[in-house]
């Protein structure tokens, strides 16, 4: 009789030869860490959600999916707005990696806060500015990043009307729309 894998054991489900979780845990050496990682993902995605995500992937890709889900969940805990992608593009990937190590060791995950949050925000703004060609960043000093204030302009009234009009020659309407725009 085969015993349940550490993932199925903490999820209190039966484990068999076609277990979706067992092959995902081989990269984690410590049995307690395997259980912590599985429990963390089950709390984050839901037990059924985790199992469905793993079952939807081909068997040879399930370990990669498990690891990817773990990094994304940890990234969302550290940086709830942008997640692991925001940490990666902001140059703070080590925070995501540290969060994964914290989950595996059973330590609490540190959220981005204070000066660290400002550094992550600056990195994300700089990354976004590089993608736009630098147009969104107006000035940067040593303490923070700021954007240019919009220039006050006179208001412009806009009226938009949409109506069906019959053609001018008096024949049947042809269902064409005419768009009137007046500034």
mmCIF file of C-alpha atoms in Angstrom:
data_model
loop_
_atom_site.group_PDB
_atom_site.id
_atom_site.type_symbol
_atom_site.label_atom_id
_atom_site.label_comp_id
_atom_site.label_asym_id
_atom_site.label_seq_id
_atom_site.Cartn_x
_atom_site.Cartn_y
_atom_site.Cartn_z
ATOM 1 C CA UNK A 1 0.000 0.000 0.000
ATOM 2 C CA UNK A 2 1.368 3.385 -1.017
ATOM 3 C CA UNK A 3 1.066 6.275 1.407
ATOM 4 C CA UNK A 4 -0.263 9.687 0.434
ATOM 5 C CA UNK A 5 2.169 12.313 -0.783
ATOM 6 C CA UNK A 6 2.787 15.261 1.522
ATOM 7 C CA UNK A 7 0.549 17.483 -0.592
ATOM 8 C CA UNK A 8 -2.439 15.127 -0.492
ATOM 9 C CA UNK A 9 -1.858 14.492 3.194
ATOM 10 C CA UNK A 10 -2.275 18.185 4.127
ATOM 11 C CA UNK A 11 -5.238 18.543 1.762
ATOM 12 C CA UNK A 12 -6.758 15.419 3.339
ATOM 13 C CA UNK A 13 -7.478 13.756 0.045
ATOM 14 C CA UNK A 14 -6.790 10.310 -1.271
ATOM 15 C CA UNK A 15 -3.579 9.909 -3.213
ATOM 16 C CA UNK A 16 -3.144 7.387 -6.027
ATOM 17 C CA UNK A 17 -0.843 6.633 -8.956
ATOM 18 C CA UNK A 18 -2.383 9.457 -11.023
ATOM 19 C CA UNK A 19 -1.890 12.074 -8.309
ATOM 20 C CA UNK A 20 -1.470 15.536 -9.827
ATOM 21 C CA UNK A 21 0.438 16.873 -6.813
ATOM 22 C CA UNK A 22 3.049 14.157 -6.169
ATOM 23 C CA UNK A 23 5.315 14.936 -9.174
ATOM 24 C CA UNK A 24 5.098 18.657 -8.401
ATOM 25 C CA UNK A 25 6.785 18.284 -5.037
ATOM 26 C CA UNK A 26 10.025 16.554 -6.093
ATOM 27 C CA UNK A 27 11.942 19.843 -6.396
ATOM 28 C CA UNK A 28 11.206 20.594 -2.714
ATOM 29 C CA UNK A 29 13.501 18.404 -0.625
ATOM 30 C CA UNK A 30 11.991 18.788 2.856
ATOM 31 C CA UNK A 31 8.642 16.954 3.485
ATOM 32 C CA UNK A 32 7.443 19.745 5.791
ATOM 33 C CA UNK A 33 8.240 22.307 3.108
ATOM 34 C CA UNK A 34 6.292 20.259 0.569
ATOM 35 C CA UNK A 35 3.289 20.313 2.884
ATOM 36 C CA UNK A 36 3.637 24.059 3.563
ATOM 37 C CA UNK A 37 3.859 24.906 -0.142
ATOM 38 C CA UNK A 38 0.796 22.807 -0.986
ATOM 39 C CA UNK A 39 -1.216 24.231 1.896
ATOM 40 C CA UNK A 40 -0.216 27.797 0.967
ATOM 41 C CA UNK A 41 -1.340 27.283 -2.637
ATOM 42 C CA UNK A 42 -4.559 25.597 -1.528
ATOM 43 C CA UNK A 43 -5.353 28.583 0.692
ATOM 44 C CA UNK A 44 -4.491 31.037 -2.083
ATOM 45 C CA UNK A 45 -6.207 29.360 -5.065
ATOM 46 C CA UNK A 46 -8.615 27.103 -3.183
ATOM 47 C CA UNK A 47 -8.211 23.349 -2.916
ATOM 48 C CA UNK A 48 -10.337 22.567 -5.967
ATOM 49 C CA UNK A 49 -8.806 25.456 -7.929
ATOM 50 C CA UNK A 50 -5.285 24.212 -7.285
ATOM 51 C CA UNK A 51 -6.154 20.656 -8.264
ATOM 52 C CA UNK A 52 -7.965 21.838 -11.409
ATOM 53 C CA UNK A 53 -5.037 24.050 -12.461
ATOM 54 C CA UNK A 54 -2.608 21.168 -12.038
ATOM 55 C CA UNK A 55 -4.888 18.622 -13.730
ATOM 56 C CA UNK A 56 -5.368 20.933 -16.737
ATOM 57 C CA UNK A 57 -1.643 20.942 -17.485
ATOM 58 C CA UNK A 58 0.100 18.081 -19.290
ATOM 59 C CA UNK A 59 1.775 15.697 -16.844
ATOM 60 C CA UNK A 60 5.297 16.693 -17.837
ATOM 61 C CA UNK A 61 4.539 20.391 -17.178
ATOM 62 C CA UNK A 62 2.798 20.058 -13.799
ATOM 63 C CA UNK A 63 5.927 20.646 -11.688
ATOM 64 C CA UNK A 64 6.563 23.884 -13.611
ATOM 65 C CA UNK A 65 2.931 24.936 -13.185
ATOM 66 C CA UNK A 66 3.117 24.248 -9.436
ATOM 67 C CA UNK A 67 6.285 26.314 -9.112
ATOM 68 C CA UNK A 68 4.832 29.111 -11.247
ATOM 69 C CA UNK A 69 1.663 29.196 -9.119
ATOM 70 C CA UNK A 70 3.798 29.335 -5.979
ATOM 71 C CA UNK A 71 5.855 32.264 -7.262
ATOM 72 C CA UNK A 72 2.764 34.128 -8.488
ATOM 73 C CA UNK A 73 0.920 33.619 -5.184
ATOM 74 C CA UNK A 74 3.961 34.797 -3.207
ATOM 75 C CA UNK A 75 4.368 37.746 -5.565
ATOM 76 C CA UNK A 76 0.730 38.724 -4.985
ATOM 77 C CA UNK A 77 1.212 38.601 -1.223
ATOM 78 C CA UNK A 78 4.323 40.791 -1.443
ATOM 79 C CA UNK A 79 2.934 43.169 -4.079
ATOM 80 C CA UNK A 80 -0.865 42.775 -4.316
ATOM 81 C CA UNK A 81 -1.258 45.119 -7.280
ATOM 82 C CA UNK A 82 1.346 43.846 -9.752
ATOM 83 C CA UNK A 83 2.328 40.455 -8.332
ATOM 84 C CA UNK A 84 5.425 38.600 -9.401
ATOM 85 C CA UNK A 85 5.454 40.234 -12.848
ATOM 86 C CA UNK A 86 5.599 43.671 -11.215
ATOM 87 C CA UNK A 87 8.420 42.556 -8.951
ATOM 88 C CA UNK A 88 10.316 41.159 -11.908
ATOM 89 C CA UNK A 89 9.918 44.239 -14.109
ATOM 90 C CA UNK A 90 10.560 46.537 -11.164
ATOM 91 C CA UNK A 91 13.901 44.911 -10.448
ATOM 92 C CA UNK A 92 12.760 43.415 -7.133
ATOM 93 C CA UNK A 93 12.595 39.734 -8.053
ATOM 94 C CA UNK A 94 14.592 38.825 -4.945
ATOM 95 C CA UNK A 95 11.530 39.815 -2.864
ATOM 96 C CA UNK A 96 9.440 37.191 -4.622
ATOM 97 C CA UNK A 97 12.165 34.591 -4.195
ATOM 98 C CA UNK A 98 12.495 35.476 -0.502
ATOM 99 C CA UNK A 99 8.720 35.085 -0.107
ATOM 100 C CA UNK A 100 8.854 31.599 -1.639
ATOM 101 C CA UNK A 101 11.701 30.687 0.713
ATOM 102 C CA UNK A 102 9.623 32.031 3.617
ATOM 103 C CA UNK A 103 6.680 29.823 2.643
ATOM 104 C CA UNK A 104 8.931 26.779 2.374
ATOM 105 C CA UNK A 105 10.541 27.469 5.753
ATOM 106 C CA UNK A 106 7.289 28.373 7.501
ATOM 107 C CA UNK A 107 8.282 31.990 8.151
ATOM 108 C CA UNK A 108 5.866 34.881 7.569
ATOM 109 C CA UNK A 109 6.012 36.657 4.219
ATOM 110 C CA UNK A 110 7.106 40.284 4.367
ATOM 111 C CA UNK A 111 4.887 42.622 2.394
ATOM 112 C CA UNK A 112 6.262 45.602 0.534
ATOM 113 C CA UNK A 113 6.138 48.590 2.863
ATOM 114 C CA UNK A 114 7.713 51.964 3.584
ATOM 115 C CA UNK A 115 10.881 52.769 1.670
ATOM 116 C CA UNK A 116 10.857 49.360 0.042
ATOM 117 C CA UNK A 117 7.393 50.047 -1.417
ATOM 118 C CA UNK A 118 8.687 53.335 -2.798
ATOM 119 C CA UNK A 119 11.666 51.563 -4.375
ATOM 120 C CA UNK A 120 9.400 48.975 -6.000
ATOM 121 C CA UNK A 121 7.086 51.764 -7.210
ATOM 122 C CA UNK A 122 10.031 53.662 -8.686
ATOM 123 C CA UNK A 123 11.250 50.536 -10.445
ATOM 124 C CA UNK A 124 7.802 49.892 -11.896
ATOM 125 C CA UNK A 125 7.480 53.521 -13.044
ATOM 126 C CA UNK A 126 10.894 53.414 -14.691
ATOM 127 C CA UNK A 127 10.022 50.156 -16.411
ATOM 128 C CA UNK A 128 6.750 51.622 -17.665
ATOM 129 C CA UNK A 129 8.567 54.756 -18.825
ATOM 130 C CA UNK A 130 11.030 52.666 -20.832
ATOM 131 C CA UNK A 131 8.100 50.889 -22.487
ATOM 132 C CA UNK A 132 6.468 54.260 -23.461
ATOM 133 C CA UNK A 133 9.742 55.700 -24.667
ATOM 134 C CA UNK A 134 10.140 57.820 -21.542
ATOM 135 C CA UNK A 135 7.135 60.065 -22.122
ATOM 136 C CA UNK A 136 5.339 59.295 -18.841
ATOM 137 C CA UNK A 137 8.203 60.239 -16.546
ATOM 138 C CA UNK A 138 8.764 63.951 -16.249
ATOM 139 C CA UNK A 139 11.332 64.261 -13.494
ATOM 140 C CA UNK A 140 13.145 62.137 -10.974
ATOM 141 C CA UNK A 141 15.108 63.252 -7.952
ATOM 142 C CA UNK A 142 16.918 61.176 -5.361
ATOM 143 C CA UNK A 143 13.892 60.693 -3.093
ATOM 144 C CA UNK A 144 11.000 59.859 -5.399
ATOM 145 C CA UNK A 145 9.614 59.723 -8.899
ATOM 146 C CA UNK A 146 6.983 62.215 -10.010
ATOM 147 C CA UNK A 147 4.976 62.742 -13.136
ATOM 148 C CA UNK A 148 4.377 66.054 -14.864
ATOM 149 C CA UNK A 149 1.235 67.919 -13.922
ATOM 150 C CA UNK A 150 -1.299 68.190 -16.753
ATOM 151 C CA UNK A 151 -1.504 71.604 -18.383
ATOM 152 C CA UNK A 152 -4.804 73.373 -17.783
ATOM 153 C CA UNK A 153 -6.638 73.937 -21.047
ATOM 154 C CA UNK A 154 -9.953 75.517 -21.946
ATOM 155 C CA UNK A 155 -12.824 73.083 -21.875
ATOM 156 C CA UNK A 156 -14.083 71.842 -25.193
ATOM 157 C CA UNK A 157 -17.734 70.923 -25.540
ATOM 158 C CA UNK A 158 -18.449 67.770 -27.462
ATOM 159 C CA UNK A 159 -21.818 66.732 -28.770
ATOM 160 C CA UNK A 160 -22.237 63.401 -30.437
ATOM 161 C CA UNK A 161 -25.428 62.307 -32.139
ATOM 162 C CA UNK A 162 -26.247 59.104 -33.922
ATOM 163 C CA UNK A 163 -29.300 58.855 -36.153
ATOM 164 C CA UNK A 164 -30.612 56.912 -39.082
ATOM 165 C CA UNK A 165 -31.467 59.021 -42.089
ATOM 166 C CA UNK A 166 -33.099 57.910 -45.285
ATOM 167 C CA UNK A 167 -31.098 58.535 -48.432
ATOM 168 C CA UNK A 168 -31.675 61.933 -50.036
ATOM 169 C CA UNK A 169 -33.326 60.613 -53.216
ATOM 170 C CA UNK A 170 -36.594 59.529 -51.505
ATOM 171 C CA UNK A 171 -36.129 55.773 -51.945
ATOM 172 C CA UNK A 172 -36.187 53.158 -49.167
ATOM 173 C CA UNK A 173 -33.789 53.621 -46.217
ATOM 174 C CA UNK A 174 -30.584 51.622 -46.639
ATOM 175 C CA UNK A 175 -29.837 51.202 -42.888
ATOM 176 C CA UNK A 176 -26.720 53.340 -43.069
ATOM 177 C CA UNK A 177 -25.773 55.384 -40.040
ATOM 178 C CA UNK A 178 -24.668 58.950 -40.248
ATOM 179 C CA UNK A 179 -22.528 60.245 -37.436
ATOM 180 C CA UNK A 180 -22.723 63.903 -36.555
ATOM 181 C CA UNK A 181 -19.899 65.400 -34.535
ATOM 182 C CA UNK A 182 -19.891 69.010 -33.492
ATOM 183 C CA UNK A 183 -17.185 70.725 -31.465
#
